[in-house]
Amino acid sequence: MSKKLPLSSIMITKAFILATLTLSSSSSVVSGFAPSITPAQRTSSLHLRQSDKTNEISPSSISRATFLTTTLTSSAALWINSAQPSNALVKGNAPPPKKSASSEERKCRNVEECQEQAERAEEIKAQQEAEKAAANPPKVTSRGTNYLDIVEEGSTTSSSDKVARDGDTVEVHYKVLKLGKRSYDGLSGEGTVVFSRGYALEDDEKVIGDHSFKFTLGDNQVISALNDAVPGMAVGALRRISVTPQNGWEKNTKACDGGPGGSGAGGSLKTDYVVVPTATMVEQEACFDKNKLPFPLTYAQERRMAQRFDQSLIIEVRLVNVV
């Protein structure tokens, strides 16, 4: 099997051949047949060589110098003329391929374009959220509490056959959320966490599942929304439950019953405070029932909750176990 020589070896070989040919043509020693000379010319030439012998430079020294000079010069010329591009070895990751700028991915050039792109993106996201909410409408319990079962994207685990029922002691992880802008049905969309347990969002929780909330279904100390909507959940399931003030942390008194879901004019779900013309104005803290569970554990959480207990909220519950 033949083996290819590297480029550098081929160029050096070519230079050597070129130098040899140059040396052969310029050397004082010439191979071949010389023309015949007369005896007188031979005698004259012999005397001339003997007289100049001391000043003569040997043919071998001239040949060696010529050979070295020619070889170096020819090699350099061949190397420069036949130089090949080299690829530098750079440590690190290769740069990402360039993308063609489409109309959607084009960067805005001024404030007006940035605002238009932001509004367009907001509209697209709102439309997607609306379609998602329409595809999975909320359900209603027999007592009128709305809830929505959440199917997590990319989840391969299925819920257990163990189902919570009235009177069972259950263990849950929960997040109390303030409704976001795109919550069309009072349950879907994004939300801001007010306080939580079991999701590693609080200072005393390092990992998910460090703490949980245990209660008995039907306990009057627990908010009505949980007692209404947790029954029927399977272990491992995730559910969002609508918490109106009357089903949550608002005191059940006539003076406080005037917000969303109450007997006043503010019966529809709202994402902010509701002003009811016929309602009696009372001090906000007087209607906050701090005996209801679950309840914030820190002062900062309690202050946030005191500002939002009279709004429609969401409690997102994952059933961990049925005791």
CSV table of C-alpha atoms in Angstrom, one decimal:
chain,number,residue,atom,x,y,z
A,1,MET,CA,0.0,0.0,0.0
A,2,SER,CA,1.5,3.3,-1.1
A,3,LYS,CA,1.9,6.1,1.5
A,4,LYS,CA,1.6,9.8,0.5
A,5,LEU,CA,4.5,12.1,1.4
A,6,PRO,CA,3.8,15.3,3.2
A,7,LEU,CA,3.8,18.5,1.3
A,8,SER,CA,7.0,19.7,3.0
A,9,SER,CA,9.0,16.6,1.9
A,10,ILE,CA,7.9,17.0,-1.7
A,11,MET,CA,9.0,20.7,-1.8
A,12,ILE,CA,12.4,19.9,-0.2
A,13,THR,CA,12.9,17.1,-2.8
A,14,LYS,CA,12.1,19.5,-5.6
A,15,ALA,CA,14.5,22.1,-4.2
A,16,PHE,CA,17.3,19.5,-4.0
A,17,ILE,CA,16.8,18.4,-7.7
A,18,LEU,CA,16.8,22.1,-8.8
A,19,ALA,CA,19.9,22.8,-6.9
A,20,THR,CA,21.7,19.7,-8.3
A,21,LEU,CA,20.8,20.8,-11.8
A,22,THR,CA,22.1,24.3,-11.1
A,23,LEU,CA,25.3,23.0,-9.6
A,24,SER,CA,25.9,20.7,-12.6
A,25,SER,CA,25.5,23.5,-15.1
A,26,SER,CA,27.8,26.0,-13.2
A,27,SER,CA,30.5,23.6,-11.9
A,28,SER,CA,34.1,23.8,-13.3
A,29,VAL,CA,34.1,20.0,-13.6
A,30,VAL,CA,32.1,19.0,-16.7
A,31,SER,CA,31.4,15.4,-17.6
A,32,GLY,CA,31.6,14.2,-21.2
A,33,PHE,CA,34.1,14.2,-24.0
A,34,ALA,CA,36.4,17.2,-24.4
A,35,PRO,CA,37.6,18.3,-27.8
A,36,SER,CA,41.1,17.0,-28.8
A,37,ILE,CA,44.1,19.3,-28.2
A,38,THR,CA,47.6,19.3,-29.6
A,39,PRO,CA,50.7,18.3,-27.5
A,40,ALA,CA,51.9,21.9,-27.5
A,41,GLN,CA,48.5,23.1,-26.0
A,42,ARG,CA,48.7,20.3,-23.4
A,43,THR,CA,52.2,21.4,-22.3
A,44,SER,CA,51.2,25.0,-22.1
A,45,SER,CA,48.1,24.2,-20.1
A,46,LEU,CA,50.1,22.1,-17.7
A,47,HIS,CA,52.6,24.9,-17.0
A,48,LEU,CA,49.8,27.4,-16.5
A,49,ARG,CA,48.1,25.2,-13.9
A,50,GLN,CA,51.3,24.6,-12.0
A,51,SER,CA,52.0,28.4,-11.9
A,52,ASP,CA,48.5,29.2,-10.6
A,53,LYS,CA,48.2,26.3,-8.2
A,54,THR,CA,48.8,28.3,-5.1
A,55,ASN,CA,46.0,30.8,-5.9
A,56,GLU,CA,43.5,28.3,-7.3
A,57,ILE,CA,40.2,27.6,-5.4
A,58,SER,CA,39.3,24.0,-5.5
A,59,PRO,CA,36.3,23.0,-7.6
A,60,SER,CA,34.9,21.0,-4.7
A,61,SER,CA,34.7,24.2,-2.5
A,62,ILE,CA,32.9,26.1,-5.2
A,63,SER,CA,30.5,23.3,-5.8
A,64,ARG,CA,29.6,23.0,-2.1
A,65,ALA,CA,29.0,26.8,-1.7
A,66,THR,CA,26.9,26.9,-4.8
A,67,PHE,CA,24.9,23.9,-3.7
A,68,LEU,CA,24.1,25.3,-0.3
A,69,THR,CA,23.1,28.7,-1.6
A,70,THR,CA,21.0,27.4,-4.4
A,71,THR,CA,19.2,24.9,-2.1
A,72,LEU,CA,18.3,27.4,0.5
A,73,THR,CA,17.1,30.0,-2.0
A,74,SER,CA,15.1,27.5,-4.0
A,75,SER,CA,13.5,26.0,-0.9
A,76,ALA,CA,12.4,29.4,0.4
A,77,ALA,CA,10.9,30.4,-2.9
A,78,LEU,CA,9.0,27.1,-3.3
A,79,TRP,CA,7.7,27.3,0.3
A,80,ILE,CA,6.5,30.9,-0.1
A,81,ASN,CA,4.8,30.2,-3.5
A,82,SER,CA,3.1,27.0,-2.4
A,83,ALA,CA,2.0,28.1,1.1
A,84,GLN,CA,-1.3,26.5,2.2
A,85,PRO,CA,-3.8,28.2,4.6
A,86,SER,CA,-3.7,26.9,8.1
A,87,ASN,CA,-6.5,26.4,10.6
A,88,ALA,CA,-5.7,27.8,14.1
A,89,LEU,CA,-6.5,25.7,17.1
A,90,VAL,CA,-8.6,27.8,19.5
A,91,LYS,CA,-9.6,26.5,22.9
A,92,GLY,CA,-13.2,26.9,23.7
A,93,ASN,CA,-16.7,26.6,22.1
A,94,ALA,CA,-17.3,27.4,18.4
A,95,PRO,CA,-19.3,30.5,17.8
A,96,PRO,CA,-23.0,29.9,17.0
A,97,PRO,CA,-24.1,30.1,13.4
A,98,LYS,CA,-25.4,33.3,12.1
A,99,LYS,CA,-29.1,33.7,11.9
A,100,SER,CA,-30.9,35.6,9.2
A,101,ALA,CA,-32.9,38.4,10.8
A,102,SER,CA,-36.6,37.8,10.2
A,103,SER,CA,-39.3,40.3,10.6
A,104,GLU,CA,-40.3,38.8,14.0
A,105,GLU,CA,-36.8,38.5,15.4
A,106,ARG,CA,-35.6,41.9,14.1
A,107,LYS,CA,-34.4,44.2,16.9
A,108,CYS,CA,-36.2,47.4,17.4
A,109,ARG,CA,-34.3,50.6,16.4
A,110,ASN,CA,-36.2,53.2,18.5
A,111,VAL,CA,-38.7,53.5,21.4
A,112,GLU,CA,-41.8,53.4,19.1
A,113,GLU,CA,-40.7,50.1,17.5
A,114,CYS,CA,-39.9,48.6,20.8
A,115,GLN,CA,-43.3,49.5,22.2
A,116,GLU,CA,-45.0,48.1,19.1
A,117,GLN,CA,-43.1,44.8,19.4
A,118,ALA,CA,-43.9,44.5,23.1
A,119,GLU,CA,-47.6,45.1,22.5
A,120,ARG,CA,-47.6,42.6,19.7
A,121,ALA,CA,-45.9,40.0,21.9
A,122,GLU,CA,-48.4,40.7,24.7
A,123,GLU,CA,-51.3,40.3,22.4
A,124,ILE,CA,-50.0,37.0,21.0
A,125,LYS,CA,-49.4,35.7,24.5
A,126,ALA,CA,-52.8,36.8,25.7
A,127,GLN,CA,-54.4,35.0,22.7
A,128,GLN,CA,-52.5,31.8,23.6
A,129,GLU,CA,-53.6,32.0,27.2
A,130,ALA,CA,-57.2,32.6,26.2
A,131,GLU,CA,-57.1,29.6,23.8
A,132,LYS,CA,-55.6,27.5,26.5
A,133,ALA,CA,-58.2,28.5,29.1
A,134,ALA,CA,-61.0,27.8,26.6
A,135,ALA,CA,-59.6,24.3,25.9
A,136,ASN,CA,-59.6,23.5,29.6
A,137,PRO,CA,-62.5,25.3,31.3
A,138,PRO,CA,-62.7,25.4,35.1
A,139,LYS,CA,-65.0,23.1,37.0
A,140,VAL,CA,-67.4,23.9,39.8
A,141,THR,CA,-68.0,22.0,43.0
A,142,SER,CA,-71.4,21.3,44.5
A,143,ARG,CA,-70.8,24.2,46.9
A,144,GLY,CA,-69.9,26.6,44.1
A,145,THR,CA,-66.1,26.7,44.3
A,146,ASN,CA,-64.3,26.9,41.0
A,147,TYR,CA,-61.2,24.8,40.4
A,148,LEU,CA,-59.0,23.8,37.5
A,149,ASP,CA,-56.9,20.6,37.3
A,150,ILE,CA,-53.4,21.4,36.0
A,151,VAL,CA,-51.6,19.1,33.6
A,152,GLU,CA,-47.9,19.8,33.8
A,153,GLU,CA,-46.0,19.9,30.6
A,154,GLY,CA,-43.3,17.2,30.2
A,155,SER,CA,-44.6,15.3,33.2
A,156,THR,CA,-44.4,11.5,32.8
A,157,THR,CA,-45.7,10.7,36.3
A,158,SER,CA,-49.4,9.8,36.7
A,159,SER,CA,-51.6,10.4,39.7
A,160,SER,CA,-52.2,7.7,42.2
A,161,ASP,CA,-55.4,5.8,42.7
A,162,LYS,CA,-55.5,7.0,46.2
A,163,VAL,CA,-58.2,9.8,46.3
A,164,ALA,CA,-59.0,12.3,49.1
A,165,ARG,CA,-62.5,12.2,50.5
A,166,ASP,CA,-64.4,14.2,53.1
A,167,GLY,CA,-63.1,13.5,56.6
A,168,ASP,CA,-59.7,12.3,55.4
A,169,THR,CA,-56.5,13.8,56.8
A,170,VAL,CA,-54.4,15.0,53.9
A,171,GLU,CA,-50.9,16.5,53.4
A,172,VAL,CA,-50.5,19.1,50.7
A,173,HIS,CA,-48.0,21.7,49.3
A,174,TYR,CA,-49.6,25.0,48.4
A,175,LYS,CA,-49.1,28.4,46.9
A,176,VAL,CA,-51.4,31.3,47.5
A,177,LEU,CA,-51.3,33.5,44.4
A,178,LYS,CA,-52.5,36.9,43.4
A,179,LEU,CA,-54.3,36.8,40.0
A,180,GLY,CA,-52.3,38.0,37.0
A,181,LYS,CA,-53.3,40.2,34.1
A,182,ARG,CA,-54.3,37.4,31.8
A,183,SER,CA,-56.4,35.4,34.3
A,184,TYR,CA,-59.6,35.3,32.1
A,185,ASP,CA,-61.4,32.7,34.2
A,186,GLY,CA,-59.9,33.6,37.6
A,187,LEU,CA,-57.7,30.5,37.6
A,188,SER,CA,-55.4,30.3,34.6
A,189,GLY,CA,-52.5,32.5,33.7
A,190,GLU,CA,-49.6,33.7,35.8
A,191,GLY,CA,-49.8,34.8,39.4
A,192,THR,CA,-47.7,36.4,42.1
A,193,VAL,CA,-46.9,34.3,45.2
A,194,VAL,CA,-48.2,35.8,48.4
A,195,PHE,CA,-47.1,32.9,50.7
A,196,SER,CA,-46.5,29.2,50.2
A,197,ARG,CA,-45.5,26.0,51.9
A,198,GLY,CA,-43.6,23.0,50.5
A,199,TYR,CA,-42.3,24.7,47.3
A,200,ALA,CA,-39.0,25.9,48.7
A,201,LEU,CA,-40.0,29.5,48.2
A,202,GLU,CA,-39.7,30.6,51.8
A,203,ASP,CA,-36.6,31.3,53.9
A,204,ASP,CA,-36.9,28.2,56.1
A,205,GLU,CA,-37.2,25.8,53.1
A,206,LYS,CA,-34.1,24.6,51.3
A,207,VAL,CA,-35.6,22.1,48.9
A,208,ILE,CA,-39.1,21.2,47.7
A,209,GLY,CA,-40.9,19.1,50.3
A,210,ASP,CA,-39.1,20.4,53.4
A,211,HIS,CA,-42.4,21.3,54.9
A,212,SER,CA,-46.0,20.6,54.2
A,213,PHE,CA,-49.5,21.5,55.4
A,214,LYS,CA,-51.7,18.8,57.0
A,215,PHE,CA,-55.4,19.2,57.8
A,216,THR,CA,-58.6,17.3,58.0
A,217,LEU,CA,-61.1,17.8,55.2
A,218,GLY,CA,-64.2,19.5,56.8
A,219,ASP,CA,-62.3,21.3,59.5
A,220,ASN,CA,-64.0,24.7,60.1
A,221,GLN,CA,-60.6,26.2,60.9
A,222,VAL,CA,-59.5,25.6,57.3
A,223,ILE,CA,-60.6,28.0,54.6
A,224,SER,CA,-63.8,26.8,52.8
A,225,ALA,CA,-62.1,26.7,49.4
A,226,LEU,CA,-59.8,23.8,50.4
A,227,ASN,CA,-62.6,21.9,52.1
A,228,ASP,CA,-64.7,22.2,49.0
A,229,ALA,CA,-62.2,21.5,46.2
A,230,VAL,CA,-59.6,19.1,47.6
A,231,PRO,CA,-62.0,16.1,47.9
A,232,GLY,CA,-61.7,14.1,44.7
A,233,MET,CA,-58.0,14.8,44.1
A,234,ALA,CA,-55.7,11.9,43.7
A,235,VAL,CA,-52.3,11.8,45.3
A,236,GLY,CA,-49.8,13.6,43.1
A,237,ALA,CA,-52.4,15.7,41.3
A,238,LEU,CA,-52.1,19.5,41.0
A,239,ARG,CA,-55.2,21.7,41.2
A,240,ARG,CA,-55.9,25.4,41.2
A,241,ILE,CA,-58.7,26.6,43.4
A,242,SER,CA,-60.4,29.9,43.3
A,243,VAL,CA,-60.5,31.6,46.7
A,244,THR,CA,-63.1,34.4,47.0
A,245,PRO,CA,-62.9,36.5,50.2
A,246,GLN,CA,-65.9,34.7,51.7
A,247,ASN,CA,-64.3,31.3,51.0
A,248,GLY,CA,-60.9,32.4,52.3
A,249,TRP,CA,-59.7,34.7,55.0
A,250,GLU,CA,-62.5,37.2,55.3
A,251,LYS,CA,-64.6,37.2,58.5
A,252,ASN,CA,-68.1,36.0,58.0
A,253,THR,CA,-69.9,39.1,59.2
A,254,LYS,CA,-72.5,41.3,57.5
A,255,ALA,CA,-70.2,44.4,57.8
A,256,CYS,CA,-67.4,42.6,55.9
A,257,ASP,CA,-69.6,40.8,53.3
A,258,GLY,CA,-69.5,43.2,50.3
A,259,GLY,CA,-66.4,42.2,48.2
A,260,PRO,CA,-66.2,39.8,45.3
A,261,GLY,CA,-68.5,36.9,45.8
A,262,GLY,CA,-70.3,38.5,48.7
A,263,SER,CA,-74.0,39.5,49.0
A,264,GLY,CA,-73.3,43.0,47.8
A,265,ALA,CA,-73.0,44.2,44.2
A,266,GLY,CA,-69.4,42.9,43.8
A,267,GLY,CA,-70.3,39.3,43.0
A,268,SER,CA,-68.2,38.7,39.9
A,269,LEU,CA,-64.5,37.7,40.1
A,270,LYS,CA,-62.2,40.7,40.1
A,271,THR,CA,-58.4,41.0,40.0
A,272,ASP,CA,-58.3,44.2,42.1
A,273,TYR,CA,-60.2,46.0,44.8
A,274,VAL,CA,-64.0,46.4,44.2
A,275,VAL,CA,-65.9,49.5,45.3
A,276,VAL,CA,-69.5,48.5,46.2
A,277,PRO,CA,-71.8,51.6,46.5
A,278,THR,CA,-74.2,49.8,48.9
A,279,ALA,CA,-71.4,48.3,51.1
A,280,THR,CA,-70.6,49.7,54.6
A,281,MET,CA,-67.0,50.9,54.8
A,282,VAL,CA,-65.2,49.2,57.6
A,283,GLU,CA,-61.6,49.1,58.7
A,284,GLN,CA,-59.7,46.6,56.5
A,285,GLU,CA,-57.9,44.8,59.4
A,286,ALA,CA,-61.2,44.2,61.2
A,287,CYS,CA,-62.3,41.8,58.4
A,288,PHE,CA,-59.0,39.8,58.2
A,289,ASP,CA,-59.6,36.5,60.0
A,290,LYS,CA,-56.2,35.4,61.3
A,291,ASN,CA,-57.5,32.2,62.7
A,292,LYS,CA,-58.1,30.6,59.3
A,293,LEU,CA,-55.6,28.1,58.0
A,294,PRO,CA,-53.3,28.0,56.2
A,295,PHE,CA,-51.9,31.3,57.4
A,296,PRO,CA,-48.6,33.1,56.8
A,297,LEU,CA,-45.8,32.3,59.2
A,298,THR,CA,-43.7,35.5,58.9
A,299,TYR,CA,-44.6,39.1,59.5
A,300,ALA,CA,-43.8,40.1,55.9
A,301,GLN,CA,-46.1,37.4,54.5
A,302,GLU,CA,-48.9,38.5,56.9
A,303,ARG,CA,-48.5,42.1,55.8
A,304,ARG,CA,-48.8,41.0,52.1
A,305,MET,CA,-51.8,38.9,52.9
A,306,ALA,CA,-53.5,41.7,54.9
A,307,GLN,CA,-53.5,43.8,51.7
A,308,ARG,CA,-55.0,41.1,49.5
A,309,PHE,CA,-57.3,38.9,51.6
A,310,ASP,CA,-60.4,40.8,50.4
A,311,GLN,CA,-59.5,40.1,46.7
A,312,SER,CA,-60.1,37.0,44.6
A,313,LEU,CA,-57.0,34.8,45.0
A,314,ILE,CA,-55.8,31.4,43.9
A,315,ILE,CA,-54.5,28.6,46.0
A,316,GLU,CA,-52.5,26.1,44.0
A,317,VAL,CA,-52.5,22.7,45.8
A,318,ARG,CA,-50.5,19.5,45.2
A,319,LEU,CA,-51.9,16.5,47.1
A,320,VAL,CA,-48.8,14.8,48.7
A,321,ASN,CA,-50.5,12.1,50.7
A,322,VAL,CA,-53.7,10.9,52.2
A,323,VAL,CA,-53.1,9.8,55.8
